[in-house]
Coordinates of C-alpha atoms in Angstrom, one line a residue:
M9 CA -6.8 7.3 -8.3
W10 CA -9.2 10.1 -8.6
G11 CA -7.9 13.4 -7.4
S12 CA -5.3 10.9 -6.4
G13 CA -6.9 7.8 -7.6
V14 CA -6.3 4.3 -6.4
G15 CA -8.3 1.3 -7.6
V16 CA -10.6 -0.4 -5.1
R17 CA -13.2 -3.1 -5.3
N18 CA -16.8 -2.1 -5.3
L19 CA -19.1 -3.9 -2.9
G20 CA -21.2 -1.3 -4.3
L21 CA -17.9 -0.2 -5.9
E22 CA -14.8 -2.2 -6.1
M23 CA -12.0 -0.2 -4.7
G24 CA -8.9 0.5 -6.7
R25 CA -9.1 4.3 -7.0
F26 CA -11.3 7.1 -5.7
L27 CA -12.7 9.7 -8.0
G28 CA -13.6 13.3 -7.5
K29 CA -15.1 15.9 -9.8
K30 CA -11.8 16.5 -11.4
P31 CA -8.4 14.7 -11.3
V32 CA -6.5 16.0 -8.3
M33 CA -4.0 13.2 -7.5
R34 CA -0.4 14.0 -7.8
V35 CA 1.3 12.4 -10.8
L36 CA 4.8 11.2 -10.2
A37 CA 7.1 11.9 -13.1
A38 CA 9.6 9.2 -13.9
A39 CA 13.1 9.7 -15.3
S40 CA 15.2 7.9 -17.9
C41 CA 12.3 6.0 -19.4
F42 CA 11.7 5.0 -23.0
S43 CA 8.5 6.6 -24.3
H44 CA 7.6 4.0 -26.8
W45 CA 4.7 2.5 -24.8
T46 CA 1.4 1.8 -26.5
L47 CA -1.7 2.9 -24.6
M48 CA -4.1 0.0 -24.0
F49 CA -6.9 -0.6 -21.5
P50 CA -5.0 -2.4 -18.7
G51 CA -6.6 -5.1 -16.6
E52 CA -8.2 -4.0 -13.4
G53 CA -8.7 -5.7 -10.0
A54 CA -12.0 -7.5 -9.9
R55 CA -13.5 -5.6 -7.0
P56 CA -12.4 -2.0 -7.5
K57 CA -14.9 0.3 -9.0
E58 CA -13.7 3.7 -7.7
D59 CA -11.7 6.2 -9.6
Y60 CA -9.8 9.0 -7.9
A61 CA -7.1 11.1 -9.5
M62 CA -3.9 12.0 -7.8
S63 CA -1.8 15.1 -8.1
L64 CA 1.8 15.8 -8.9
A65 CA 4.4 14.8 -6.4
T66 CA 5.6 17.5 -4.2
P67 CA 8.8 18.0 -2.1
E68 CA 8.5 16.7 1.4
A69 CA 8.5 18.6 4.7
S70 CA 10.4 17.3 7.7
S71 CA 8.4 15.8 10.6
A72 CA 9.0 16.2 14.3
S73 CA 10.3 13.2 16.2
G74 CA 7.7 10.7 17.1
Q75 CA 5.1 12.3 14.9
L76 CA 3.5 11.3 11.6
K77 CA 4.0 13.6 8.7
S78 CA 3.0 13.5 5.1
L79 CA 6.4 13.7 3.4
Q80 CA 9.9 13.3 4.6
V81 CA 13.4 12.6 3.1
P82 CA 14.8 10.1 5.6
V83 CA 18.3 8.7 5.7
P84 CA 18.2 4.9 5.3
T85 CA 18.6 3.1 8.6
V86 CA 17.1 0.2 10.4
A87 CA 13.3 0.0 11.0
P88 CA 12.0 2.3 13.7
L89 CA 11.8 1.2 17.3
P90 CA 9.1 3.2 19.2
P91 CA 10.1 4.8 22.5
T92 CA 6.9 3.9 24.4
P93 CA 6.9 1.2 27.1
T94 CA 3.2 0.4 27.1
A95 CA 0.9 -1.0 24.4
K96 CA -1.8 1.7 24.3
E97 CA 0.3 4.7 25.1
T98 CA 0.3 7.4 22.5
V99 CA 3.5 8.6 20.8
G100 CA 4.0 12.3 20.3
S101 CA 2.1 15.3 21.4
S102 CA -1.5 15.1 22.4
Q103 CA -2.5 17.4 19.6
T104 CA -0.8 15.6 16.8
P105 CA -2.3 12.4 15.3
V106 CA 0.2 9.6 15.7
L107 CA 0.5 5.8 15.7
E108 CA -0.8 4.0 18.7
G109 CA -0.5 0.5 20.1
L110 CA 3.3 0.2 19.8
P111 CA 5.2 -2.6 21.6
P112 CA 7.9 -1.8 24.2
L113 CA 11.3 -0.6 23.1
G114 CA 13.6 -3.4 22.0
T115 CA 11.0 -5.5 20.1
S116 CA 11.6 -5.6 16.4
P117 CA 9.1 -4.8 13.6
L118 CA 7.2 -7.8 12.3
L119 CA 8.8 -8.4 8.9
S120 CA 11.5 -5.7 8.7
Q121 CA 14.5 -7.4 7.3
G122 CA 17.2 -4.9 8.0
A123 CA 16.3 -1.4 6.7
C124 CA 12.7 -0.8 5.5
G125 CA 10.4 2.0 4.9
H126 CA 13.1 4.4 3.7
R127 CA 13.5 6.3 0.5
T128 CA 16.6 7.8 -1.2
L129 CA 15.3 10.9 -2.9
G130 CA 18.1 12.3 -5.0
I131 CA 18.0 16.0 -5.9
I132 CA 17.6 16.8 -9.6
G133 CA 17.3 20.4 -10.6
G134 CA 16.7 21.4 -7.0
K135 CA 13.7 19.1 -6.6
P136 CA 13.4 15.6 -5.1
A137 CA 13.3 12.9 -7.8
P138 CA 9.7 11.7 -7.5
E139 CA 10.4 8.3 -9.1
R140 CA 12.1 7.3 -5.8
K141 CA 9.4 8.5 -3.6
W142 CA 7.5 5.3 -3.2
P143 CA 10.0 2.5 -3.9
W144 CA 7.9 -0.3 -2.5
Q145 CA 5.0 0.3 -4.9
V146 CA 4.6 -2.5 -7.4
S147 CA 2.3 -3.4 -10.3
L148 CA 0.8 -6.8 -10.4
Q149 CA 0.3 -7.7 -14.0
L150 CA -1.6 -10.4 -15.9
R151 CA 0.0 -11.2 -19.2
G152 CA 1.9 -7.9 -19.1
R153 CA -1.2 -5.8 -18.3
H154 CA -1.7 -4.0 -15.0
R155 CA -4.3 -5.6 -12.8
C156 CA -3.6 -4.4 -9.3
G157 CA -1.1 -2.7 -7.1
G158 CA 0.9 -4.2 -4.3
S159 CA 3.8 -3.5 -2.0
L160 CA 7.3 -5.0 -1.7
I161 CA 7.8 -6.2 1.9
A162 CA 10.8 -8.5 1.5
P163 CA 13.2 -9.4 -1.3
Q164 CA 10.9 -12.2 -2.5
W165 CA 7.5 -11.1 -1.1
V166 CA 4.7 -8.8 -2.2
L167 CA 1.6 -7.9 -0.2
T168 CA -1.6 -7.3 -2.1
A169 CA -5.4 -7.8 -2.0
A170 CA -7.1 -11.2 -2.3
H171 CA -9.9 -9.8 -4.4
C172 CA -7.6 -9.1 -7.3
G173 CA -8.8 -12.5 -8.5
I174 CA -5.3 -14.0 -8.7
L175 CA -6.4 -17.6 -8.2
S176 CA -10.0 -17.5 -9.4
F177 CA -9.6 -17.4 -13.2
H178 CA -5.9 -17.6 -14.0
S179 CA -2.8 -19.6 -13.2
F180 CA -0.3 -17.8 -11.0
R181 CA 2.2 -18.5 -13.8
E182 CA 0.4 -15.8 -15.9
F183 CA 1.3 -13.1 -13.4
T184 CA 4.4 -11.0 -13.1
V185 CA 5.3 -8.1 -10.7
M186 CA 6.8 -4.9 -12.1
M187 CA 8.7 -2.5 -9.8
G188 CA 11.4 0.2 -9.8
T189 CA 9.4 2.6 -12.0
T190 CA 6.6 5.1 -11.8
Y191 CA 5.6 4.5 -15.5
L192 CA 3.2 1.8 -16.3
Y193 CA 3.8 1.4 -20.0
S194 CA 7.4 2.6 -20.4
H195 CA 10.6 0.7 -19.9
C196 CA 13.0 2.5 -17.5
K197 CA 16.6 1.5 -16.8
T198 CA 15.5 0.9 -13.2
T199 CA 12.5 -1.3 -14.1
V200 CA 12.5 -4.9 -12.8
V201 CA 9.9 -7.5 -13.8
V202 CA 9.7 -10.8 -11.8
P203 CA 7.5 -13.8 -12.4
V204 CA 5.2 -14.9 -9.6
K205 CA 6.2 -18.3 -8.0
H206 CA 3.3 -18.8 -5.6
I207 CA 0.2 -16.9 -4.5
K208 CA -1.2 -17.3 -1.0
S209 CA -4.7 -15.7 -0.5
H210 CA -6.4 -15.8 2.9
K211 CA -8.5 -19.0 3.1
D212 CA -11.5 -17.2 4.6
F213 CA -11.7 -14.6 1.9
D214 CA -15.2 -14.5 0.2
W215 CA -15.8 -12.5 -3.0
N216 CA -19.2 -11.5 -1.7
L217 CA -18.0 -10.3 1.7
T218 CA -15.5 -7.7 2.9
P219 CA -13.2 -9.3 5.4
N220 CA -9.9 -11.1 4.9
D221 CA -9.0 -9.3 1.7
I222 CA -5.3 -10.0 1.8
A223 CA -2.8 -12.1 -0.2
L224 CA 0.9 -12.7 -0.4
L225 CA 2.9 -13.2 -3.7
Q226 CA 6.1 -15.1 -3.5
L227 CA 8.4 -14.0 -6.4
A228 CA 10.3 -16.5 -8.5
H229 CA 13.5 -15.0 -7.3
S230 CA 14.7 -12.3 -4.9
V231 CA 15.1 -8.7 -6.1
N232 CA 18.1 -6.5 -5.3
Y233 CA 17.3 -3.4 -3.4
S234 CA 18.3 0.0 -4.8
A235 CA 17.2 3.6 -4.6
Y236 CA 14.2 2.7 -6.8
I237 CA 13.3 -0.6 -5.1
Q238 CA 12.9 -0.8 -1.3
P239 CA 10.6 -2.7 1.1
V240 CA 8.0 -0.9 3.2
C241 CA 7.9 -1.6 6.9
L242 CA 5.1 -3.7 8.3
P243 CA 3.5 -2.9 11.6
R244 CA 3.5 -5.1 14.7
K245 CA 0.3 -6.7 15.9
N246 CA -2.2 -4.2 17.5
F247 CA -0.3 -1.4 15.8
E248 CA -3.0 1.3 15.5
V249 CA -3.3 4.7 13.9
R250 CA -5.1 7.5 15.6
P251 CA -8.0 9.1 13.7
G252 CA -6.9 12.2 11.9
T253 CA -3.4 10.8 11.1
Q254 CA -2.2 11.9 7.7
C255 CA -1.3 8.9 5.5
W256 CA -0.8 8.3 1.8
I257 CA -2.0 6.0 -1.0
T258 CA -0.4 5.4 -4.4
G259 CA -1.4 3.6 -7.5
W260 CA -2.0 3.5 -11.3
G261 CA -5.8 3.2 -11.1
R262 CA -8.5 5.1 -13.0
T263 CA -8.7 8.9 -12.7
L264 CA -12.4 8.8 -13.8
E265 CA -14.7 6.3 -12.2
F266 CA -16.6 5.2 -15.3
D267 CA -13.9 5.6 -18.0
P268 CA -11.8 2.5 -18.6
A269 CA -9.4 4.6 -20.7
S270 CA -8.6 6.9 -17.7
M271 CA -6.1 4.5 -16.1
S272 CA -3.0 6.6 -15.3
P273 CA 0.2 5.7 -17.1
K274 CA 2.1 7.4 -14.3
L275 CA 2.1 6.5 -10.6
Q276 CA -0.2 8.8 -8.6
E277 CA -0.4 9.6 -4.9
A278 CA -3.1 10.9 -2.6
E279 CA -3.2 12.0 1.0
Q280 CA -5.7 10.2 3.2
L281 CA -6.8 10.9 6.8
I282 CA -7.6 8.0 9.1
I283 CA -11.2 7.9 10.5
P284 CA -12.7 5.8 13.3
L285 CA -14.3 2.5 12.2
K286 CA -17.6 3.4 13.9
Q287 CA -17.8 6.6 12.0
C288 CA -16.8 4.8 8.8
A289 CA -19.5 2.2 9.3
V290 CA -22.1 5.0 9.7
M291 CA -20.9 6.8 6.6
V292 CA -20.9 3.6 4.5
E293 CA -24.4 2.7 5.6
K294 CA -25.7 6.2 4.7
T295 CA -24.2 6.2 1.2
S296 CA -24.8 2.6 0.3
N297 CA -27.9 0.6 -0.6
K298 CA -26.5 -2.5 0.9
S299 CA -27.3 -3.7 4.5
G300 CA -25.2 -5.6 7.0
N301 CA -22.1 -5.0 9.0
R302 CA -19.7 -4.3 6.1
V303 CA -17.1 -2.4 8.1
Q304 CA -15.6 -4.7 10.6
K305 CA -12.5 -5.3 12.8
G306 CA -9.5 -6.0 10.6
M307 CA -10.2 -3.0 8.4
V308 CA -8.9 0.6 8.3
C309 CA -10.9 3.6 6.9
A310 CA -9.6 6.8 5.5
Q311 CA -10.9 9.7 3.4
N312 CA -9.8 12.9 1.7
I313 CA -11.6 16.2 1.9
K314 CA -10.5 17.0 -1.7
S315 CA -12.1 13.8 -3.0
E316 CA -8.8 12.2 -3.6
G317 CA -8.5 8.5 -3.2
P318 CA -8.4 4.9 -4.7
C319 CA -10.5 3.6 -7.6
R320 CA -10.4 0.8 -10.2
G321 CA -6.9 -0.4 -10.7
D322 CA -5.6 0.7 -7.3
S323 CA -6.7 -2.4 -5.5
G324 CA -3.9 -4.1 -3.5
S325 CA -1.9 -0.9 -3.3
P326 CA -0.5 0.2 0.1
L327 CA -1.8 2.8 2.6
V328 CA 1.3 4.1 4.3
C329 CA 2.0 6.4 7.3
Q330 CA 5.3 7.9 8.3
F331 CA 6.6 7.3 11.8
Q332 CA 9.7 9.2 12.6
T333 CA 12.0 8.4 9.7
S334 CA 10.3 5.3 8.3
W335 CA 7.2 4.5 6.4
I336 CA 4.9 1.8 7.7
Q337 CA 2.1 0.1 5.7
V338 CA -1.1 0.2 7.7
G339 CA -3.5 -0.8 5.0
I340 CA -4.2 -2.5 1.7
V341 CA -6.6 -0.9 -0.8
S342 CA -9.7 -3.1 -0.5
W343 CA -13.1 -1.7 -1.2
G344 CA -15.5 1.2 -1.4
D345 CA -18.9 2.3 -2.8
R346 CA -17.8 5.2 -5.0
C347 CA -14.7 6.9 -6.2
G348 CA -14.0 10.6 -5.6
L349 CA -16.7 11.4 -3.1
K350 CA -15.4 12.9 0.2
E351 CA -18.5 11.6 2.0
V352 CA -17.7 8.0 1.0
P353 CA -14.6 6.7 2.8
A354 CA -12.2 4.2 1.4
V355 CA -11.8 0.9 3.3
Y356 CA -8.5 -0.8 3.6
T357 CA -7.4 -4.2 5.0
D358 CA -5.7 -3.6 8.4
V359 CA -2.2 -5.0 7.9
S360 CA -1.4 -5.3 11.7
F361 CA -4.6 -7.4 12.2
Y362 CA -3.2 -10.1 9.9
K363 CA 0.3 -10.1 11.4
D364 CA 0.1 -13.7 12.5
W365 CA -1.3 -14.8 9.1
I366 CA 1.5 -13.0 7.2
T367 CA 4.2 -14.5 9.4
A368 CA 2.7 -18.0 9.2
R369 CA 2.4 -17.9 5.4
M370 CA 5.9 -16.7 4.8
S371 CA 7.4 -19.2 7.3
Q372 CA 5.6 -22.1 5.6
A373 CA 6.9 -21.2 2.2
S374 CA 10.4 -20.9 3.7
G375 CA 10.2 -24.2 5.6
L376 CA 10.7 -22.3 8.9
D377 CA 8.8 -22.3 12.1
S378 CA 7.0 -19.0 12.7
G379 CA 8.8 -18.5 16.0
F380 CA 12.1 -19.2 14.4
L381 CA 11.3 -16.7 11.6
I382 CA 10.6 -13.9 14.0
L383 CA 13.8 -14.8 16.0
L384 CA 15.8 -14.7 12.8
L385 CA 14.4 -11.3 11.8
C386 CA 15.2 -10.0 15.3
L387 CA 18.8 -11.2 15.0
L388 CA 19.2 -9.7 11.5
L389 CA 17.6 -6.3 12.3
P390 CA 20.5 -4.8 14.3
L391 CA 22.9 -5.8 11.5
G392 CA 20.9 -4.1 8.9
I393 CA 21.0 -7.2 6.8
L394 CA 18.4 -7.6 4.1
A395 CA 17.6 -11.3 4.3
T396 CA 15.9 -13.4 1.6
L397 CA 13.2 -15.7 2.9

């Protein structure tokens, strides 16, 4: 990321990371890692062309109940159940950006098997251990080299972007997923690398167009959750985020847009503010030489006034927002026209828009009916059981 860089595809600029005039993304330090890695030019997602640097990870401030906040140290519990009874009613105060479009109390999150979206930030020397800050972040690797980011959503499932070119040029057997670490080239005691069993990209994804940039990776075997490996919560359908809400992106993408050697060896983070789709479409049209309705329903837009954001190598990484004590993934790093320019927003795949697609793909792979899968998840949720699909 630039300033906080995440890799993004470039339809004009393939998103993976956003760039700014200088690196400003927060670099997350890792602990107990072997520093014998060799620097090489890692693979990058096919579409991302932006570079944004991120800054050093900082301690988190507490958030008020029902409000979104940038950083929090929650106690692991089950996924959040919003207190609002109507679909479009806003949660929280009228002056604080919050999540909207929440289902009635009693309904369970889409794919929250037991606890999700929580972090165990141990205290080391008086500061939170940053390597546990984003435990759902993964690195999708081709022959051992970083290609894209992704997020762990279940013991055997990873969510990422379709434009990473997973099926276009390579066999899925050449891919692995690395998690449990903030270092890209070092081997930590907590690092886990799992082969990819199957890849499911959206059938309507088109390399030359912007919609449907979503894919699911089924791992060869389930992973055990720990303080370093945790699933992120997924939103329900029609789960919206009010413009101005503070969210975060993470990734290992470039910190300089046009420098392949600027891929960050350490995980980076960047704050992002949600902006309306209509405003995003106007901004994209003004800064791009391409015509057409590129910003469409099924996308989420965000920007950073400090020119922090995703760039090459950040594609597929999660855009997450905090709701009460849990973190929910609202977007997938998808595309953008430049890295590190505050007037150029980053465009993400809207996770809630593809709720039915995600459920259907996972249930097909598990040999379960979609309705039965949701029922099963609802039954498991109160027990806090982490089920393997």
